[in-house]
mmCIF file of C-alpha atoms in Angstrom:
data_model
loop_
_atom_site.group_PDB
_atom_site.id
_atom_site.type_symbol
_atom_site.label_atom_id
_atom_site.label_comp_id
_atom_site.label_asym_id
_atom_site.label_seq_id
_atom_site.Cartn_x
_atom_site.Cartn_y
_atom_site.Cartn_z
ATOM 1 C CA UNK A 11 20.483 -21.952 9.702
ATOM 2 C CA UNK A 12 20.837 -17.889 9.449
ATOM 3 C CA UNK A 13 17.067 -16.641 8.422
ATOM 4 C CA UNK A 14 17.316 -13.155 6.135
ATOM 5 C CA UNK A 15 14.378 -10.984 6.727
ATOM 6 C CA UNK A 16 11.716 -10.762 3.914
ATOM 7 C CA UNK A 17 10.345 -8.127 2.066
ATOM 8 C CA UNK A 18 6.550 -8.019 2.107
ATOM 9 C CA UNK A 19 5.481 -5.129 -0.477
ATOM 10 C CA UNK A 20 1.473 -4.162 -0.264
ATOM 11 C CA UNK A 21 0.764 -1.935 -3.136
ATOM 12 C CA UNK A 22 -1.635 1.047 -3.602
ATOM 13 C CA UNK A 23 -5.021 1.234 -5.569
ATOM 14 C CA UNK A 24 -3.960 0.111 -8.986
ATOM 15 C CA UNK A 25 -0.733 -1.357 -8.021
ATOM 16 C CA UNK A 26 0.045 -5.334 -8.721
ATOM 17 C CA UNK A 27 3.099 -7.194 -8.800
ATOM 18 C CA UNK A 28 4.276 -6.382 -12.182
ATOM 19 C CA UNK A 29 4.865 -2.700 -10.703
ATOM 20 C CA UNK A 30 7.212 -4.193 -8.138
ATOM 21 C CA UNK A 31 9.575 -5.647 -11.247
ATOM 22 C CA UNK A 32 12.361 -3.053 -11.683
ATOM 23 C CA UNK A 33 12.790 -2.291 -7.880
ATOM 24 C CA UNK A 34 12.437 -6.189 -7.481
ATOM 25 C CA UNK A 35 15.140 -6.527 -9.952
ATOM 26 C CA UNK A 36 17.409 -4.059 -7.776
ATOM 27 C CA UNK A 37 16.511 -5.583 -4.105
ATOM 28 C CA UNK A 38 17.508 -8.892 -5.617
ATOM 29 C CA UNK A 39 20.803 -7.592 -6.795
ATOM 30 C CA UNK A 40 21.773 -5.802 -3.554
ATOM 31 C CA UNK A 41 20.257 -7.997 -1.127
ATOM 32 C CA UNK A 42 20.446 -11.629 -2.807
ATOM 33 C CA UNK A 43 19.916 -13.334 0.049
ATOM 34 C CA UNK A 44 16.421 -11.885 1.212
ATOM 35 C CA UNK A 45 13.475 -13.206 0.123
ATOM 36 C CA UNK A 46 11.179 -10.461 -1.673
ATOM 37 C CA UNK A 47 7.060 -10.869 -1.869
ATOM 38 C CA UNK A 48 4.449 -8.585 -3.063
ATOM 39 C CA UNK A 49 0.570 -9.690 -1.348
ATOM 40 C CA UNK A 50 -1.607 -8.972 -4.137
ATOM 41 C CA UNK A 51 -5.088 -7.363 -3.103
ATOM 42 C CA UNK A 52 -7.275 -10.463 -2.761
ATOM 43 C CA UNK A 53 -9.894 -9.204 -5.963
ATOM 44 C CA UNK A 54 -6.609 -10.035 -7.941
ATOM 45 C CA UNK A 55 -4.840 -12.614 -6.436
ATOM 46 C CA UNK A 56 -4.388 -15.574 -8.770
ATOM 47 C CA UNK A 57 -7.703 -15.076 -10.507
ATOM 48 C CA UNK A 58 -9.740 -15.008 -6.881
ATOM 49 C CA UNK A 59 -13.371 -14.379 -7.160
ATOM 50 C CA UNK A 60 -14.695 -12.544 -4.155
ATOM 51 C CA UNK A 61 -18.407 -11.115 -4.586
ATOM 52 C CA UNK A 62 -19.338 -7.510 -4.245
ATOM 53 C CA UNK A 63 -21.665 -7.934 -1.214
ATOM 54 C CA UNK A 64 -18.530 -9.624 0.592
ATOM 55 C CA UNK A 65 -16.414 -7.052 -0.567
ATOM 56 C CA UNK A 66 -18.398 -4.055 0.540
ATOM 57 C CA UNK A 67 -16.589 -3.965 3.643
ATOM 58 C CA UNK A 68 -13.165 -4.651 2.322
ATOM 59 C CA UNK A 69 -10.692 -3.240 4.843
ATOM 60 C CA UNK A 70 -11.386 -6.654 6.970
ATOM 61 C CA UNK A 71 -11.338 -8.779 4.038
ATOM 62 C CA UNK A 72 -8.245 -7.532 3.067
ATOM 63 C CA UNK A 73 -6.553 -7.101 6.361
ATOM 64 C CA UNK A 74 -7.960 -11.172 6.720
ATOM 65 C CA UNK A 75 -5.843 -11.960 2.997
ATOM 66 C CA UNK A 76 -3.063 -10.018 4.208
ATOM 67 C CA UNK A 77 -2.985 -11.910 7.402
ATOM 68 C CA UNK A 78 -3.089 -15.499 5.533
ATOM 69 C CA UNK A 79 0.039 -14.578 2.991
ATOM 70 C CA UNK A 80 2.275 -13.059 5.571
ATOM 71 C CA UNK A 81 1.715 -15.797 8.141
ATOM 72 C CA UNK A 82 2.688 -18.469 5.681
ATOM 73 C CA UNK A 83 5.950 -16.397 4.917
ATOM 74 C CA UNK A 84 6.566 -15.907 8.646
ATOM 75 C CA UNK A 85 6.460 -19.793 9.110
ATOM 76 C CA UNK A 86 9.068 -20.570 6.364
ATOM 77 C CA UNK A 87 11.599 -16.927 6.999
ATOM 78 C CA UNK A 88 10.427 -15.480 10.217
ATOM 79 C CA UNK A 89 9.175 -11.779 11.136
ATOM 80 C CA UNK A 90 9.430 -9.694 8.096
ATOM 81 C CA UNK A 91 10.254 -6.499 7.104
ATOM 82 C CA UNK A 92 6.742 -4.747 5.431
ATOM 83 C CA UNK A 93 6.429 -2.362 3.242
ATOM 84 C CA UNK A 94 3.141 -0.549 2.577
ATOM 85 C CA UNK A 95 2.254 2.221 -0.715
ATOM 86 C CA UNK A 96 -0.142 4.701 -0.710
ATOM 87 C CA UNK A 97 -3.412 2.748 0.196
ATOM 88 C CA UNK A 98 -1.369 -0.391 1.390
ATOM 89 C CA UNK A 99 0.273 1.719 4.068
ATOM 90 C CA UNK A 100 -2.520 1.719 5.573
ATOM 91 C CA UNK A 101 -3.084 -1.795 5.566
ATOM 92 C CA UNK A 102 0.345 -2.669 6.768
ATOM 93 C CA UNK A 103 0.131 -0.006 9.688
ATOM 94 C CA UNK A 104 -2.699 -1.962 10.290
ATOM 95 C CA UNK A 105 -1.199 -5.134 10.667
ATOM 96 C CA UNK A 106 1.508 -4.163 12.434
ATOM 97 C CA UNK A 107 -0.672 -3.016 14.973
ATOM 98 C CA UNK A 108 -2.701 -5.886 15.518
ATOM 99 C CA UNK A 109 0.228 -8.816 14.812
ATOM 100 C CA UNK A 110 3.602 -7.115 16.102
ATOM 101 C CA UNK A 111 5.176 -10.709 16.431
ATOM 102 C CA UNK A 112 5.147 -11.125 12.611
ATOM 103 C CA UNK A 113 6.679 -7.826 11.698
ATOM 104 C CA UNK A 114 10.569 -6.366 12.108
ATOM 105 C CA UNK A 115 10.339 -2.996 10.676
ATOM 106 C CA UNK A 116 7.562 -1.239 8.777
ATOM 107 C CA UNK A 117 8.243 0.796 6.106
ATOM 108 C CA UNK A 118 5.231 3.584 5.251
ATOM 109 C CA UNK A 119 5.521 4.473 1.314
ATOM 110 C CA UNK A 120 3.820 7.660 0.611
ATOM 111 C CA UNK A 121 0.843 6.623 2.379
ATOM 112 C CA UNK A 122 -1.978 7.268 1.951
ATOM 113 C CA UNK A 123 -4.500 9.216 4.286
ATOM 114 C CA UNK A 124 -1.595 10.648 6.501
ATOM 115 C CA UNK A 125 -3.721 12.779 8.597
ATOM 116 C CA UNK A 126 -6.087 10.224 9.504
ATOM 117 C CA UNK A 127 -5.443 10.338 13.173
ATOM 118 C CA UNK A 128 -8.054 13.255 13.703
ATOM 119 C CA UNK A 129 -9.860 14.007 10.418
ATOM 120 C CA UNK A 130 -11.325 11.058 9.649
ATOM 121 C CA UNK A 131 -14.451 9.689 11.639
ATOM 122 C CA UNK A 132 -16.169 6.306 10.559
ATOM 123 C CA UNK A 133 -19.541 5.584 9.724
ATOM 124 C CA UNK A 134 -19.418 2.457 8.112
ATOM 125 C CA UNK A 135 -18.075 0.997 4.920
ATOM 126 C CA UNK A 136 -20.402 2.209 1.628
ATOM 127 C CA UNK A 137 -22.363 -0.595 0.056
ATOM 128 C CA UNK A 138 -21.737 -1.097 -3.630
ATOM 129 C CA UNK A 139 -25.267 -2.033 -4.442
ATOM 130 C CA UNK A 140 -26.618 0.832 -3.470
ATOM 131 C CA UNK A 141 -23.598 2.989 -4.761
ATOM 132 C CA UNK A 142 -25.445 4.816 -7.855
ATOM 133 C CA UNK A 143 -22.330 5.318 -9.374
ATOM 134 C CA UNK A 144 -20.450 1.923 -9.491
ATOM 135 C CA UNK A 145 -24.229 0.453 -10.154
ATOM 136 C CA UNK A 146 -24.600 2.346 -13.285
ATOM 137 C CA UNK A 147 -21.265 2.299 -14.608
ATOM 138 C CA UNK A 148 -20.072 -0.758 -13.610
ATOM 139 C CA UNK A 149 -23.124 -2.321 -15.246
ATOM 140 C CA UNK A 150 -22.351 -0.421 -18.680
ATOM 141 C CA UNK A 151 -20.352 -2.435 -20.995
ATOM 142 C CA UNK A 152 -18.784 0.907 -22.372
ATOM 143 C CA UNK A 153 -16.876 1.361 -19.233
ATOM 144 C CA UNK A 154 -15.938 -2.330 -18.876
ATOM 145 C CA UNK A 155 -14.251 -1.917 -22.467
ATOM 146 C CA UNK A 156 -12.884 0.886 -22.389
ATOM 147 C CA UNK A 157 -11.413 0.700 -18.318
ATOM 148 C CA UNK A 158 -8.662 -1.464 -19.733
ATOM 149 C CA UNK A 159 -7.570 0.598 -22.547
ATOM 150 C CA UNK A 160 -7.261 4.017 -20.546
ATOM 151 C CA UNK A 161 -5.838 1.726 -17.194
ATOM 152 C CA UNK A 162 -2.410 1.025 -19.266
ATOM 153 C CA UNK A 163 -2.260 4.088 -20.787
ATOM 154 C CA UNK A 164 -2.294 5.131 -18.045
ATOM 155 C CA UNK A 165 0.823 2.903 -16.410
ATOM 156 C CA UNK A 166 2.461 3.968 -19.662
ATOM 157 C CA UNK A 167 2.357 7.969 -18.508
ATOM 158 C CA UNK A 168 3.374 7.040 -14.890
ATOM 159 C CA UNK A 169 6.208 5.380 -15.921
ATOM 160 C CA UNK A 170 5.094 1.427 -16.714
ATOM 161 C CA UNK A 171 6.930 -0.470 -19.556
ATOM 162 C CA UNK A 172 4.850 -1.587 -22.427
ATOM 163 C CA UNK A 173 5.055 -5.239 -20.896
ATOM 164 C CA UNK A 174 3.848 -4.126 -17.734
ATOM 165 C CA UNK A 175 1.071 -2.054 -19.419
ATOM 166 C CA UNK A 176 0.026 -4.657 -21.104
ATOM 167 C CA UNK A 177 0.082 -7.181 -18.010
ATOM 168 C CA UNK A 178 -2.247 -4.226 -16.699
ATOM 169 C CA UNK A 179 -4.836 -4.204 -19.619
ATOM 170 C CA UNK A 180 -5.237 -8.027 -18.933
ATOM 171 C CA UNK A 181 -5.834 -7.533 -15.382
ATOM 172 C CA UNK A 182 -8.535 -5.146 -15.933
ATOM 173 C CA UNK A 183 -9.954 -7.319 -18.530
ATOM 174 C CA UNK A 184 -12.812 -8.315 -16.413
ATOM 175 C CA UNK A 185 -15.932 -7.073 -14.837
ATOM 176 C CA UNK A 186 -14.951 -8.097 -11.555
ATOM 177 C CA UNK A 187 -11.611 -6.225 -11.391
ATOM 178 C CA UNK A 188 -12.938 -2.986 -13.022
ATOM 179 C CA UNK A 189 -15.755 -3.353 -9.728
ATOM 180 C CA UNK A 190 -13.594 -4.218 -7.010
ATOM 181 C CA UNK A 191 -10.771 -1.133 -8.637
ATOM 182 C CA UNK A 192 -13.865 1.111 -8.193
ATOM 183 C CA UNK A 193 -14.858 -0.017 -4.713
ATOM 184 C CA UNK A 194 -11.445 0.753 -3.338
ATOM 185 C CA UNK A 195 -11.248 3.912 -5.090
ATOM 186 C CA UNK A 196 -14.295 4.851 -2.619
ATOM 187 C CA UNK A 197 -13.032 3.312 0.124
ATOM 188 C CA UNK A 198 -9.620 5.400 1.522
ATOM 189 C CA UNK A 199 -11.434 7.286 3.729
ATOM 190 C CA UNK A 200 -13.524 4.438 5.441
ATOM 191 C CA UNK A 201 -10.026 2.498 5.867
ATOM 192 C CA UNK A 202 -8.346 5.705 7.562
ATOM 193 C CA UNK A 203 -11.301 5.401 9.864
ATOM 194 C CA UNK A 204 -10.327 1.509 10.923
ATOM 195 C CA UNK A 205 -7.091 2.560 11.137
ATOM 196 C CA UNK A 206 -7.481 4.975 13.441
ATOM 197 C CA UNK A 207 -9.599 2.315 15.536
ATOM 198 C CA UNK A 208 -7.023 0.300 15.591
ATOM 199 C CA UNK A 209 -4.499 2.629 16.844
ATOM 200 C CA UNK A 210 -6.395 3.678 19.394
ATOM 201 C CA UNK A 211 -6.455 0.127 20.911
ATOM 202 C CA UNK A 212 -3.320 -1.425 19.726
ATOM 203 C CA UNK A 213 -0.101 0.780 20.052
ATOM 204 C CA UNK A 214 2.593 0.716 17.341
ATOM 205 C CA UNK A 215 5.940 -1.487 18.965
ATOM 206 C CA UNK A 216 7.923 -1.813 15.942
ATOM 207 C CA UNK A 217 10.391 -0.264 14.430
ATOM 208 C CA UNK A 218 9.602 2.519 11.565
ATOM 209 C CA UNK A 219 10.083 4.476 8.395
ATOM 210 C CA UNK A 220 8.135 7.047 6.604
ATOM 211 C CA UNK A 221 9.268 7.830 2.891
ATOM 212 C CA UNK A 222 7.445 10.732 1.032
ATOM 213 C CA UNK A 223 7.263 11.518 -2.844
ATOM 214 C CA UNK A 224 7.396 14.910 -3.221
ATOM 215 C CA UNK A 225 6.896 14.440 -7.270
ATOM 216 C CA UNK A 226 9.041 14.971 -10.162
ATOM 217 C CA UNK A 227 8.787 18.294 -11.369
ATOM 218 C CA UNK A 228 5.509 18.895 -8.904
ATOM 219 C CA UNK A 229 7.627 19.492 -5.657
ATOM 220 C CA UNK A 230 6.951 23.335 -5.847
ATOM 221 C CA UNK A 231 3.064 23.109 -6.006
ATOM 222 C CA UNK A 232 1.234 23.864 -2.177
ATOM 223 C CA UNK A 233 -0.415 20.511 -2.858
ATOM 224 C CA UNK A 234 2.695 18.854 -3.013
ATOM 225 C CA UNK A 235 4.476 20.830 0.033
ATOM 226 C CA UNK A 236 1.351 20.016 1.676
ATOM 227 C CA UNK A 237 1.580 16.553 1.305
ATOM 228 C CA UNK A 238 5.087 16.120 2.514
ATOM 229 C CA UNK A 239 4.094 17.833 5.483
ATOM 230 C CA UNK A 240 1.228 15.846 6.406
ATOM 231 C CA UNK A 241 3.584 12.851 5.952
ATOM 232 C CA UNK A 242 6.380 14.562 8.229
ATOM 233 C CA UNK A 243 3.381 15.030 10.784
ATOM 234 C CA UNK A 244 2.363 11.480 10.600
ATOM 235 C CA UNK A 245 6.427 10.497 11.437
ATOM 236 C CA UNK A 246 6.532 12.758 14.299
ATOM 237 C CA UNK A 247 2.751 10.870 15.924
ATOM 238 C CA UNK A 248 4.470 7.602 15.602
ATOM 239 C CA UNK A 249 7.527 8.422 16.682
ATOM 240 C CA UNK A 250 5.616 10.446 20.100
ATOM 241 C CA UNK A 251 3.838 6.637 19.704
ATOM 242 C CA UNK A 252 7.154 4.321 19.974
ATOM 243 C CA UNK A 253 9.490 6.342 22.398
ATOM 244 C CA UNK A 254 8.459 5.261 25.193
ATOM 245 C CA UNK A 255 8.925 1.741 24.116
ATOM 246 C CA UNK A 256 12.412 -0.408 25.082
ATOM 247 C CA UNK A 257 14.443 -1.321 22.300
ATOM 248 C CA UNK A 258 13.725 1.185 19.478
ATOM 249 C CA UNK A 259 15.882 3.751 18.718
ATOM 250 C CA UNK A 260 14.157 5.825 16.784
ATOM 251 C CA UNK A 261 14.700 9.455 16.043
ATOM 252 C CA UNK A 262 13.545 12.454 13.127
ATOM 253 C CA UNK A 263 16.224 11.877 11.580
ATOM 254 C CA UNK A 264 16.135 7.951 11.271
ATOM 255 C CA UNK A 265 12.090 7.647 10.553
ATOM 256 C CA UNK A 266 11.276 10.503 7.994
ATOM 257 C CA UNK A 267 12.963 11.034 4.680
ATOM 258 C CA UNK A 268 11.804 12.426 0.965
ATOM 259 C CA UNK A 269 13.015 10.595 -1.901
ATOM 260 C CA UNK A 270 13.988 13.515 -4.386
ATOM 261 C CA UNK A 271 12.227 13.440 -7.832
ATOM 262 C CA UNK A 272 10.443 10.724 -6.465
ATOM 263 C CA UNK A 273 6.578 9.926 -8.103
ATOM 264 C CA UNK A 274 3.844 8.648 -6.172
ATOM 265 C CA UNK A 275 4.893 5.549 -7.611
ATOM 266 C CA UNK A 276 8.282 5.429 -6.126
ATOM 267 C CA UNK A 277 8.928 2.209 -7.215
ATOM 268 C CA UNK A 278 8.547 2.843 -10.767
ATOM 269 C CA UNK A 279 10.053 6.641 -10.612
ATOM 270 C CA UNK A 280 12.812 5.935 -7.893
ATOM 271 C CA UNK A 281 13.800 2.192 -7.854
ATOM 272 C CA UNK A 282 17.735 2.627 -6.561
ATOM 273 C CA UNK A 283 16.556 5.270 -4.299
ATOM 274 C CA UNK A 284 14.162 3.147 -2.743
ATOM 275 C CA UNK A 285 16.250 0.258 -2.213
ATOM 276 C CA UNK A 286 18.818 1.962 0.134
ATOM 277 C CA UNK A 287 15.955 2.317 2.654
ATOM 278 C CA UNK A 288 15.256 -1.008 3.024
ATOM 279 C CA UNK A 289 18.860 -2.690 4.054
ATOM 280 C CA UNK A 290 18.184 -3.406 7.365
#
């Protein structure tokens, strides 16, 4: 029985499945016979409770979740092909680097963090209790209520359809979600810093692609430029990183592109586009 690689999509902050839906729709079209997935953050998978003490640390709990899902799709389709936005790139560069066997070709979304490799040093993961911020706000009702409201209008501006926005307000409907959405939003620089732990120890042996958003009608702003840079940097340290390796070809050419017009939230702004990068 022929096996088709899977598609494992790991979102950014503030990403869920529903964001997934048109370029799911598109992937499913073109490539019928794959299997597609999207691994929820665990905060918001299928209603899962997880406290904030255990979550204070959350690059190992989620790395730990991420593990679980993909080894269960491994088991049923075999090694898969992984695809990680913004703050989930660096969760599935993590992966990759610590479970090779499970993973075909990793795809890096506009990650986030892309200098990581020698800004970033760690010094532990912050601890929400003691955050003033999320321990004031988080215990005000105001921002509980209101969180939801400006969440999917905010998925409206970046290009969400009223369905999804309202799939959104729902999610964000509880204390819990609002908390661990906050606690993330803290953490991108502590989970740059485990990254770059791990790569330290654990080469990357797989296959690669990095695809930057270089924004709508932003692309002329120095931030922007900037940005794309960083991410053309990060291709060239992986590629130095897998050369020396047997059995991957890689080159500039084949592991760095820019989706034009493309949002940060390629999937929403660049469905199509997207698509042709994954055929594998």
């Amino acid at each position: 029985m022929i096996k088709h690689v899977p598609l494992v999509c790991v979102g950014g902050l503030g990403v869920h499945t529903c964001d997934w839906e048109q370029f799911r729709q598109i992937f499913s079209q073109t490539q019928p016979q794959r299997p597609f997935f999207v691994v929820e953050r665990l905060a918001f998978d299928n209603g899962s409770s997880v406290s904030n003490r255990a979550y204070s640390d959350s690059w190992d709990t989620e790395l730990s979740h991420l593990h679980k899902h993909i080894a269960r799709i491994v088991d049923t389709h075999g090694s898969v092909q992984l695809l990680g936005h913004s703050m989930g790139g660096l969760l599935a560069e993590g992966f990759t680097r610590l479970y090779p066997e499970m993973v075909k070709h990793l795809i890096l979304l506009d990650s986030a963090s892309p200098e990581r490799f020698s800004t970033v040093t760690y010094k532990g993961a912050p601890n929400i209790e003691k955050d003033s911020f999320l321990d004031t706000a988080l215990r005000s009702r105001v921002v509980c209520k209101t969180f939801p409201a400006l969440f999917s209008a905010f998925a409206l501006a970046r290009g969400n359809t009223l369905t999804q926005a309202s799939t959104l307000h729902d999610i964000y409907s509880s204390k819990n979600t609002v908390s661990h959405f906050f606690t993330e939003f803290q953490q991108e620089k502590f989970w740059a810093a485990r990254l770059a732990e791990i790569s330290a120890c654990h080469s990357l042996s797989v296959p690669f692609l990095i695809l930057a958003a270089p924004g709508n009608f932003t692309s002329w702003l120095p931030s922007q430029k900037s940005w794309i840079n960083a991410q053309r940097k990060l291709a060239e340290k992986l590629l130095n990183e897998t050369n020396s390796l047997h059995n991957i070809s890689n080159n500039q050419a084949s592991v760095f592109h820019v989706i034009p017009h493309a949002t940060h939230m390629v999937m929403l702004s660049q469905p199509a586009a997207l698509n042709t990068f994954t055929h594998l």
